[in-house]
Short mmCIF file of C-alpha atoms in Angstrom, two decimals:
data_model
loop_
_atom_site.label_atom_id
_atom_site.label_comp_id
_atom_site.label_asym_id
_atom_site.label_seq_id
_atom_site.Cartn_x
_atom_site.Cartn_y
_atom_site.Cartn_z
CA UNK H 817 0.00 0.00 0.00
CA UNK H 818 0.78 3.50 -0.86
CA UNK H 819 2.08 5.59 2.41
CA UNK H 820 -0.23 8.69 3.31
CA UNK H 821 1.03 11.82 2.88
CA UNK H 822 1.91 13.83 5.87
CA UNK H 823 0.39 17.16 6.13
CA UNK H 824 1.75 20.42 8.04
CA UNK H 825 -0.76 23.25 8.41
CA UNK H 826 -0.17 26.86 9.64
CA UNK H 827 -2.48 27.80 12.18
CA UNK H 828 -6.00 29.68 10.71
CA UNK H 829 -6.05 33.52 10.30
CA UNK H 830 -8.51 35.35 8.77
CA UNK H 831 -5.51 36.83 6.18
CA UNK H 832 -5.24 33.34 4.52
CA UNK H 833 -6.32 30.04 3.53
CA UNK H 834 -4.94 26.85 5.58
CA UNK H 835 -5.25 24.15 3.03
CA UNK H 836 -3.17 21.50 4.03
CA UNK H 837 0.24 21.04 2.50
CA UNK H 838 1.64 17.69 1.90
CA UNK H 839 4.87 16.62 2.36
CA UNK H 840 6.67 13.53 1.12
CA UNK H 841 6.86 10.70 3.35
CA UNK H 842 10.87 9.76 3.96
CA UNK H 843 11.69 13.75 3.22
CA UNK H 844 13.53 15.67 5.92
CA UNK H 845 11.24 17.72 6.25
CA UNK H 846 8.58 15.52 6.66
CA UNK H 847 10.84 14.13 9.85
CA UNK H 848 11.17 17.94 10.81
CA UNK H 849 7.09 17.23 11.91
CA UNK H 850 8.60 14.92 14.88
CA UNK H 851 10.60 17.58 16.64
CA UNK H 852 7.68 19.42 19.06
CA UNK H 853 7.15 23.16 18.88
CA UNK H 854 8.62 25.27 22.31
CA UNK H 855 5.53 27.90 21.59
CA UNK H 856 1.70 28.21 22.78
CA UNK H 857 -0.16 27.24 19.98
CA UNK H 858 -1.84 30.78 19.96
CA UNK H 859 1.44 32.25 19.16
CA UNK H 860 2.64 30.36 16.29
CA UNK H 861 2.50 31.84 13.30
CA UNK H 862 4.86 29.32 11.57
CA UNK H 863 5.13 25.71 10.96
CA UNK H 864 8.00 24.81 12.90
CA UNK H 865 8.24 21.99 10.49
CA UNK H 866 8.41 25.05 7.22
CA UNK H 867 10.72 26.78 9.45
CA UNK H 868 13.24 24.04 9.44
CA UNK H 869 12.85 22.93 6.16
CA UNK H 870 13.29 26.72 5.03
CA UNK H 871 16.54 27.01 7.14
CA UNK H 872 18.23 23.98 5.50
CA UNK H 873 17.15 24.94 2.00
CA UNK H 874 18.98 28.24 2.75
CA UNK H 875 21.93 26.78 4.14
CA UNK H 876 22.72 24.71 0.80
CA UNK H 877 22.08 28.03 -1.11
CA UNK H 878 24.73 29.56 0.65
CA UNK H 879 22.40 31.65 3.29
CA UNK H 880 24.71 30.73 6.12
CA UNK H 881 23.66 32.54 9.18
CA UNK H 882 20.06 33.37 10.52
CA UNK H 883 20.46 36.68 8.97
CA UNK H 884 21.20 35.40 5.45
CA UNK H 885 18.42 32.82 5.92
CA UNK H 886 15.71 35.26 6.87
CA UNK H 887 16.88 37.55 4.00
CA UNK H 888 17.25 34.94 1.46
CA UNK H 889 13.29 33.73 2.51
CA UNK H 890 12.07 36.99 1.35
CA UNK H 891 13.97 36.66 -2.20
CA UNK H 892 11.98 33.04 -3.07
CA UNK H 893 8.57 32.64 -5.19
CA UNK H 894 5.15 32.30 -3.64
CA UNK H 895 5.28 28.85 -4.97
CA UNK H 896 8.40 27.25 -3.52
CA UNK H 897 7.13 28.92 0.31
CA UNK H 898 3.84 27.12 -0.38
CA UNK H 899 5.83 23.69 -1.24
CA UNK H 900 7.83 24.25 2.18
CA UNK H 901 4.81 25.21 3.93
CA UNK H 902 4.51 29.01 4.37
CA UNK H 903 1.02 29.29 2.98
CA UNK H 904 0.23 33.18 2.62
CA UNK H 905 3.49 34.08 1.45
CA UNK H 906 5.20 35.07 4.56
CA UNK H 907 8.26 33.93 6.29
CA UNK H 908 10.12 34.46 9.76
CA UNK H 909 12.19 37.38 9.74
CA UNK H 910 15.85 36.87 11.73
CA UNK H 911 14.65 37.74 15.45
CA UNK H 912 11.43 35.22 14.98
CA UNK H 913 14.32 32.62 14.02
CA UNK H 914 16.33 33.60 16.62
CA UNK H 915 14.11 33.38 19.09
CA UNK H 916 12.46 29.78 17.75
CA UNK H 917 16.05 28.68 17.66
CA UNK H 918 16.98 29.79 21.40
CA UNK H 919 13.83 27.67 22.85
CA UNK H 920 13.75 24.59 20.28
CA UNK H 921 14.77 21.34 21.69
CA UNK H 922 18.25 20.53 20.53
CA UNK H 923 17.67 16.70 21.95
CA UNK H 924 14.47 16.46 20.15
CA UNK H 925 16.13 17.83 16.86
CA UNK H 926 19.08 15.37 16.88
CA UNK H 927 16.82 12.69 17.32
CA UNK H 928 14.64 13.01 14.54
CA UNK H 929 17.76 13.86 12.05
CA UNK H 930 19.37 10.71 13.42
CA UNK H 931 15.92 8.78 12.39
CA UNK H 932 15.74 10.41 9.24
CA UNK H 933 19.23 8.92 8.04
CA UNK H 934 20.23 6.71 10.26
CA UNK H 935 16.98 4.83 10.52
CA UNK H 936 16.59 1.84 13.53
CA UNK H 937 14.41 -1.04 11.74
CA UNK H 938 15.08 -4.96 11.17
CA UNK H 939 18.40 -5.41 10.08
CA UNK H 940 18.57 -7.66 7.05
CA UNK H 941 21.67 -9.63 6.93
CA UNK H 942 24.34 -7.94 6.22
CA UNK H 943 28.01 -8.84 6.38
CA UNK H 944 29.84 -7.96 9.18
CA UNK H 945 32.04 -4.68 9.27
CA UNK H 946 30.49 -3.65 5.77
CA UNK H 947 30.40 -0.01 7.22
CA UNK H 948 32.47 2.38 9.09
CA UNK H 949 31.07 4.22 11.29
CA UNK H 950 33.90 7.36 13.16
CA UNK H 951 33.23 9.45 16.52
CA UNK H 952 35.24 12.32 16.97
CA UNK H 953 34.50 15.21 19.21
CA UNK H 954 35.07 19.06 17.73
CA UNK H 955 34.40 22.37 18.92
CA UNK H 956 32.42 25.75 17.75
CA UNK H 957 35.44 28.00 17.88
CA UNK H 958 33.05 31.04 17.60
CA UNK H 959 31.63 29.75 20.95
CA UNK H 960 34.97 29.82 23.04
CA UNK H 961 34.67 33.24 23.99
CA UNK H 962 31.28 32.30 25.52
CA UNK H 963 32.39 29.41 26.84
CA UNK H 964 31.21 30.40 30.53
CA UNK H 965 27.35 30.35 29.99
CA UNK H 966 24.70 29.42 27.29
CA UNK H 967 25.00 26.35 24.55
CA UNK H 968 27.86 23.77 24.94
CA UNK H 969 31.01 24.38 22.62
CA UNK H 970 31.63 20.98 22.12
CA UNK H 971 30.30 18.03 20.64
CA UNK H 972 30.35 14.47 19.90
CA UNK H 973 29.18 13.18 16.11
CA UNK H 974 28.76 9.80 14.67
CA UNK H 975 29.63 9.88 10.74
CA UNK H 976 29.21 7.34 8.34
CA UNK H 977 32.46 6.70 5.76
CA UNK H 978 30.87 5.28 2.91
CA UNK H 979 27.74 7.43 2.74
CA UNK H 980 29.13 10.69 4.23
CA UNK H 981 25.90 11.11 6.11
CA UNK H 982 25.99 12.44 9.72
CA UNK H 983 24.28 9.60 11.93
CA UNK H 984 24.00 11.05 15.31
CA UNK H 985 25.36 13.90 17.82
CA UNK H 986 25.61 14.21 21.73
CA UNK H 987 26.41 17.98 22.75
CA UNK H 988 28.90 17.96 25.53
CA UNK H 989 27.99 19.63 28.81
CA UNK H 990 29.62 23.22 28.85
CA UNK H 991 32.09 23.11 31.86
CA UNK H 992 32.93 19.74 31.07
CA UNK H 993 36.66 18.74 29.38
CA UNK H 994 36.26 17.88 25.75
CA UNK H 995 37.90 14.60 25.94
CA UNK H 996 36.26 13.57 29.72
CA UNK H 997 33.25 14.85 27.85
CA UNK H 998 33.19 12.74 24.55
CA UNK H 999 33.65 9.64 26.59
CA UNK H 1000 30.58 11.17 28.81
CA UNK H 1001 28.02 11.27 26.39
CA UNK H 1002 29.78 8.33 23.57
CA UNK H 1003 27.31 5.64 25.65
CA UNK H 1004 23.91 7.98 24.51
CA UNK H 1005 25.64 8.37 21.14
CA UNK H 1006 26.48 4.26 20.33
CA UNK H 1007 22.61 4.03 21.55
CA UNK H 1008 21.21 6.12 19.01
CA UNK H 1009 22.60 4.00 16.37
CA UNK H 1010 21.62 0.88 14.48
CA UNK H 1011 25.20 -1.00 14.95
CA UNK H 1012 24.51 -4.55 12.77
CA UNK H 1013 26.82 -4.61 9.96
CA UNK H 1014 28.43 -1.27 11.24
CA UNK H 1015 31.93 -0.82 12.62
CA UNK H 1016 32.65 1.69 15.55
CA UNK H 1017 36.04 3.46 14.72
CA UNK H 1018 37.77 5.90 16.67
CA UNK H 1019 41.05 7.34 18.05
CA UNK H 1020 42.53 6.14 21.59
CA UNK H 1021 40.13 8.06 23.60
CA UNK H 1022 37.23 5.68 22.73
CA UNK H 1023 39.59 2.75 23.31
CA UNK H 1024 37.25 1.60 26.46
CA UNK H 1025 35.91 -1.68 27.51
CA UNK H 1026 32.20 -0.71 28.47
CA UNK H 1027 31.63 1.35 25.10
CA UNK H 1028 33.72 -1.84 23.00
CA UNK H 1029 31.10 -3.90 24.84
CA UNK H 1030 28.02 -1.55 24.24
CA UNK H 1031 28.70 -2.02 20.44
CA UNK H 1032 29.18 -5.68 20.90
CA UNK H 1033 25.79 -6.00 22.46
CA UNK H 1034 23.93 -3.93 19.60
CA UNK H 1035 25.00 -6.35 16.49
CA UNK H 1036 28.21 -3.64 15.70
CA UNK H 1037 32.05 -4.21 15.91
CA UNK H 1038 34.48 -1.65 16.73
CA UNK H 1039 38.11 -1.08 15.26
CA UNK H 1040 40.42 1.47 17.82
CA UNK H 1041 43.91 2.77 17.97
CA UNK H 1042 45.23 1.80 21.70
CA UNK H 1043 47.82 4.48 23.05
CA UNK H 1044 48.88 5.21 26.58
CA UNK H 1045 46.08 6.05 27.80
CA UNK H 1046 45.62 2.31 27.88
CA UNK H 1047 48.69 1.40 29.38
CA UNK H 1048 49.17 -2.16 30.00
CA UNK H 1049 47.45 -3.09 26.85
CA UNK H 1050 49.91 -1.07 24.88
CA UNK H 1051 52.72 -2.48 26.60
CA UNK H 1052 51.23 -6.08 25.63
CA UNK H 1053 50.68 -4.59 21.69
CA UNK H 1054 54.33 -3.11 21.69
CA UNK H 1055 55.76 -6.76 23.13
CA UNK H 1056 54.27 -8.79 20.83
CA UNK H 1057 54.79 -6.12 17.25
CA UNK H 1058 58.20 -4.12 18.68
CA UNK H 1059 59.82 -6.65 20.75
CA UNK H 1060 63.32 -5.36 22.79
CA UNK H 1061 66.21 -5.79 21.10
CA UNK H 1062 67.52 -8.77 23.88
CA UNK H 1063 64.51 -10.37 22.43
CA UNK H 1064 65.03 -10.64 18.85
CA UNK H 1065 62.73 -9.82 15.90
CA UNK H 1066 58.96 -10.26 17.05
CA UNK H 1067 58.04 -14.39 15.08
CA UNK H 1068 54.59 -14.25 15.03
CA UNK H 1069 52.65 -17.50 14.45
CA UNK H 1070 49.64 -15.95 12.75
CA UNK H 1071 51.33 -12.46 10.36
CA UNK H 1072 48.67 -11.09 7.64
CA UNK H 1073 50.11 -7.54 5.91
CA UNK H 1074 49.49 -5.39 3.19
CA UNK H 1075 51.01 -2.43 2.38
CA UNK H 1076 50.13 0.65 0.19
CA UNK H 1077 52.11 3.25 -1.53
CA UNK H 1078 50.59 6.84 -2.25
CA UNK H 1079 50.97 10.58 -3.19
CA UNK H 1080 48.48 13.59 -2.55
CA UNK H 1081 47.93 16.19 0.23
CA UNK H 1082 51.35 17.68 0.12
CA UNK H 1083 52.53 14.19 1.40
CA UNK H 1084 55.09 12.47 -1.41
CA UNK H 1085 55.83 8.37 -1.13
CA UNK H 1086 53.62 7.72 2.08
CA UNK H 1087 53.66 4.01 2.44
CA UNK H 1088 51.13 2.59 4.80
CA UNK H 1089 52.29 -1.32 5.72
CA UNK H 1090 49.84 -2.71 8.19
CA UNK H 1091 50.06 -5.92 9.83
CA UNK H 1092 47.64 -8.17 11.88
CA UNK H 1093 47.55 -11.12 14.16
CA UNK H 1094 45.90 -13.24 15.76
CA UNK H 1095 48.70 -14.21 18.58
CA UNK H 1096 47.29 -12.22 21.16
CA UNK H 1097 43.61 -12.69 21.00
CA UNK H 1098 43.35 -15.62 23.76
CA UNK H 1099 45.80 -13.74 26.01
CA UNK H 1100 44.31 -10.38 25.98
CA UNK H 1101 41.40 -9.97 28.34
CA UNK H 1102 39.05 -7.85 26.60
CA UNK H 1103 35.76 -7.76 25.21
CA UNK H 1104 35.23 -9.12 22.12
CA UNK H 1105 38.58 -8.80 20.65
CA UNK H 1106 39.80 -10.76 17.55
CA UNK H 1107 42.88 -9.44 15.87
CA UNK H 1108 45.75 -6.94 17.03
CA UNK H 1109 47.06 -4.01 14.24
CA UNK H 1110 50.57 -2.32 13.96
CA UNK H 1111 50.04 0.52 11.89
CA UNK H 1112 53.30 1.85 9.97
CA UNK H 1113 53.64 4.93 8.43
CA UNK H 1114 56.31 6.47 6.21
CA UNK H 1115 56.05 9.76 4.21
CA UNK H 1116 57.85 13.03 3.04
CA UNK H 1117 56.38 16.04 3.86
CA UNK H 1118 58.32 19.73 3.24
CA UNK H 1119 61.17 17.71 2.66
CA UNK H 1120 61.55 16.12 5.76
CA UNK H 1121 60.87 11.87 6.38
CA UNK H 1122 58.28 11.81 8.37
CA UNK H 1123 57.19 8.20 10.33
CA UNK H 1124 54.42 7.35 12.78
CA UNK H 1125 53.43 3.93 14.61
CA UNK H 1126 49.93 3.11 15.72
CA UNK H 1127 48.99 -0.21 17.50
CA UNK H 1128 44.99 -0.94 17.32
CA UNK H 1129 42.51 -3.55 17.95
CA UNK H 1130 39.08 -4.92 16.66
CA UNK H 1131 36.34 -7.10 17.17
CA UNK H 1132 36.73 -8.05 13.17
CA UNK H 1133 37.41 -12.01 12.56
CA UNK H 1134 40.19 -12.51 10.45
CA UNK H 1135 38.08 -13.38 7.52
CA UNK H 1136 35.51 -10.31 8.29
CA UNK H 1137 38.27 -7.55 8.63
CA UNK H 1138 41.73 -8.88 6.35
CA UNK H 1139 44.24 -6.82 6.44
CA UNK H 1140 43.32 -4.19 3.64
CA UNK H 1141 39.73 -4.15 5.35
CA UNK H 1142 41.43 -2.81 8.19
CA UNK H 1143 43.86 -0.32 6.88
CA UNK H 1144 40.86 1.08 4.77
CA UNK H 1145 38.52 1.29 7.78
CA UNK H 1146 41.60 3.22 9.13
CA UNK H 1147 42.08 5.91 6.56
CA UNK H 1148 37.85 5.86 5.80
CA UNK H 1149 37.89 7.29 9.67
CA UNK H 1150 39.51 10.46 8.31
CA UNK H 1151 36.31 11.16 6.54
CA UNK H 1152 34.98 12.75 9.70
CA UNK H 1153 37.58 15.48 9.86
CA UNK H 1154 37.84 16.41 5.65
CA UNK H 1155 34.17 15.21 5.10
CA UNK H 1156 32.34 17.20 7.80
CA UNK H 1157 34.03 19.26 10.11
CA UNK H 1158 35.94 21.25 7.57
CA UNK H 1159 33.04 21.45 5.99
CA UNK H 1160 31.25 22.96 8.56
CA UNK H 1161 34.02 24.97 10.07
CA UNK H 1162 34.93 26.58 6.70
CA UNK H 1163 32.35 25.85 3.82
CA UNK H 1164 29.55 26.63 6.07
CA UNK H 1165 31.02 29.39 8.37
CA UNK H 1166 30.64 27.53 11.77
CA UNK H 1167 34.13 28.79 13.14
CA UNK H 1168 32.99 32.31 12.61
CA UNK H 1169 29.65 31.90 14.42
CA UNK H 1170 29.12 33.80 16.94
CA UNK H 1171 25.50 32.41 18.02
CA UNK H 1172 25.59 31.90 21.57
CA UNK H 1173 22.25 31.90 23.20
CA UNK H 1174 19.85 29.35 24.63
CA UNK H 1175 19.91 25.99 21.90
CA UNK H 1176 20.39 27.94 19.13
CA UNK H 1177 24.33 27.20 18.02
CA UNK H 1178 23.42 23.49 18.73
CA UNK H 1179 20.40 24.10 16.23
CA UNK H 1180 22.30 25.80 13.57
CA UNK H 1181 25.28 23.23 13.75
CA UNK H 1182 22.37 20.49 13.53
CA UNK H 1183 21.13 21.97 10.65
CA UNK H 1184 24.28 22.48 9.01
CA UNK H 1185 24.79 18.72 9.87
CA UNK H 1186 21.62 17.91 7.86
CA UNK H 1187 22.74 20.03 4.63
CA UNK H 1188 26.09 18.12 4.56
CA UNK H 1189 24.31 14.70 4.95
CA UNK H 1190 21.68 15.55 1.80
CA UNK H 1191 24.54 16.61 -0.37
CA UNK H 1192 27.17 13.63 0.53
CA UNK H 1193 23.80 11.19 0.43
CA UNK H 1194 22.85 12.63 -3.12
CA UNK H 1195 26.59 12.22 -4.51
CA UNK H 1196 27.74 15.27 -4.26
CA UNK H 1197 31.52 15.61 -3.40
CA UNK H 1198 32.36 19.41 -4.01
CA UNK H 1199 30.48 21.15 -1.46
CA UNK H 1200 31.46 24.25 -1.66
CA UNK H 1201 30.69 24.47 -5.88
CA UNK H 1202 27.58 22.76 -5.24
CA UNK H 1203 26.47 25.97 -2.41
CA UNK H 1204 27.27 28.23 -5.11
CA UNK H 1205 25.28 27.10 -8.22
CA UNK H 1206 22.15 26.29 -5.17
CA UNK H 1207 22.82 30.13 -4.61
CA UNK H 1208 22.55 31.08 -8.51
CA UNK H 1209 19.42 28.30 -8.81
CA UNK H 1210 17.65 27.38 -5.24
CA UNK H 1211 15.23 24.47 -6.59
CA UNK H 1212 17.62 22.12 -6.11
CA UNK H 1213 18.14 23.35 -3.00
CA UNK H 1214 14.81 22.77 -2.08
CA UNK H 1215 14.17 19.83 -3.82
CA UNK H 1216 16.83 17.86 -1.60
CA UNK H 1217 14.64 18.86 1.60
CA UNK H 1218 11.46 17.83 0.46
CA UNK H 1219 11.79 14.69 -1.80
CA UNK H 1220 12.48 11.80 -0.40
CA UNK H 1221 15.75 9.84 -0.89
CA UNK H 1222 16.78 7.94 -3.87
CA UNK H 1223 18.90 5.84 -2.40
CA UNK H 1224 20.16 4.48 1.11
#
């Protein structure tokens, strides 16, 4: 059977009509009609559901502040207001947004965004470790100043390699220290996400036995570099990979490697060579484990050799996570920094916000969040080329918000 349309309706005035306006089941911003309105019913003069959907069609035309969104509302045809909702032609000028913004639920937000593309249903099969999934925690540098009071500065995000889609985010408690923070809220973050067929990567920080077990417990595996702040499990990775020189060469009974040679990024010859084993995996107590990494890299940079060594471990079985599995799961983890916070901190202007009131940086970095997950899930790679022809030509824009996805 065909799935109703979902309606959102302005409240009635005696200035204009309130036919109902549908919206396409699966769009965003039919899951924008999930997050509950902070205002008396009396008072609203605004879908909050338009008001959203307006705000992200903005931001992908290059409108990046509430400002430029309020402004660039009054520039668009009757027409494409009606399709988003705004029925007699008007829309919220910047203190309406402002305000909406302040008092919105931020928790309530991230939650329907997170069911909108990272939806929890009945896993089919899938093959284990088929996805990567990277936490990493970054900050709102236009916030620090304002650090004392008001919306946290920092926050925790779940991103999706492959798909480039933003699948969750935990806002860390002002007053709180970014990395005692991340590992705060990472439990309500692994919860919020459908783990089967889904790998967990992340640096050292996340390298902890409750959240390894959490993901364990939810269908997922997890892949995690293991520094000092896990000391004795270090030591162990070190002993068995780096052995002392009184020992001799480590002789490993199980040794799978690869090795890859590339150029780009300013970086000349960087040679990755990765090995992993199995040697350890009945010795080490810790949940879930299957195979041990060493990590070698090699590269010149500004002249200068450059070389790094990362141990790491994972819940991946030998035959679910070979060796080039796991060295691409490692470099696909990257994706979080180039993919989305650049992105945000630079493409979209987040560094240079100053919003710092009530919920309303958390709701403009959500919604910033949502425009980088629409363009990555439609394809689109060039983000900042793609704002600019959406500011020439908004019905794209638009059209990204309100249809529904073509693909997973």
């Amino acid at each position: 059977p065909k799935e109703r349309l979902m309606q959102s309706t302005a409240p009635t005035t005696t200035r204009e009509a309130r036919a109902p306006v549908p919206l396409t089941p699966r769009s965003l911003a039919a899951a924008f009609t999930r997050v509950p309105a902070p205002r008396r019913v009396a008072s609203v003069a605004y879908p909050l559901a338009a008001v959203l959907a307006l705000a992200v069609s903005a931001i992908l035309a290059n409108a990046l502040s509430e400002l430029a969104i309020a402004q660039w509302a009054t520039r668009q045809p009757a027409e494409r207001l009606r399709a988003m909702g705004f029925l007699g032609g008007r829309t919220p000028c910047q203190s309406t947004l402002q305000r909406l913004f302040c008092k919105l639920d931020g928790q309530a937000l991230a939650e329907a965004l997170s069911a909108h593309f990272a939806p929890v249903a009945v896993p089919l099969p899938v093959a284990a470790g088929s996805r990567g999934v990277a936490i990493d925690g970054t900050a709102r540098r236009g916030r620090l100043p304002f650090q004392a009071g008001g919306c946290p500065v920092h926050a925790l995000t779940a991103f999706c390699h492959e798909r480039g889609v933003v699948l969750a985010q935990e806002p860390i408690e002002r007053g709180e220290d970014k990395s005692e923070g991340g590992l705060t809220v990472a439990p309500a973050l692994v919860a919020r996400i459908a783990w089967p067929g889904r790998v967990l990567t992340g640096d050292a920080l996340f390298c902890q036995r409750t959240l390894c077990a959490q993901v364990l417990a939810a269908g997922g595996d997890y892949l995690l570099l293991v520094k000092d702040n896990q000391p004795t499990l270090h030591a162990d990775l070190a002993l068995l990979f780096d052995p002392p020189a009184a020992l001799g060469p480590a002789a490993l009974l199980d040794r799978r490697e690869v090795s890859t040679r590339e150029r780009g990024h300013g970086r000349h010859q960087e040679v990755r060579h990765l090995i992993a084993s199995t040697d350890l995996t009945a010795y080490l107590d810790w949940p879930g484990l299957a195979q041990v990494s060493r990590l070698e890299r090699t590269w010149r940079e500004h002249g200068k050799s450059k070389h790094a060594l990362l141990y790491g471990i994972t819940s991946l079985s030998p035959a679910d996570g070979p060796p080039e599995r796991l060295l691409a799961l490692k470099r696909g983890h990257w994706a979080i920094e180039n993919g989305l916070h650049r992105v945000k901190d630079v493409t979209l202007g987040e560094d240079q916000s100053t919003l710092h009131s009530g919920q309303g940086p958390t709701v403009m970095a959500f919604l910033r969040d949502a425009a980088v997950s629409l363009l990555r899930r439609a394809g689109i790679r060039q983000i900042a080329a793609r704002l600019r022809e959406h500011a020439q030509d908004p019905a794209p824009a638009v059209a990204l918000v309100l249809a529904a996805p073509t693909h997973a």
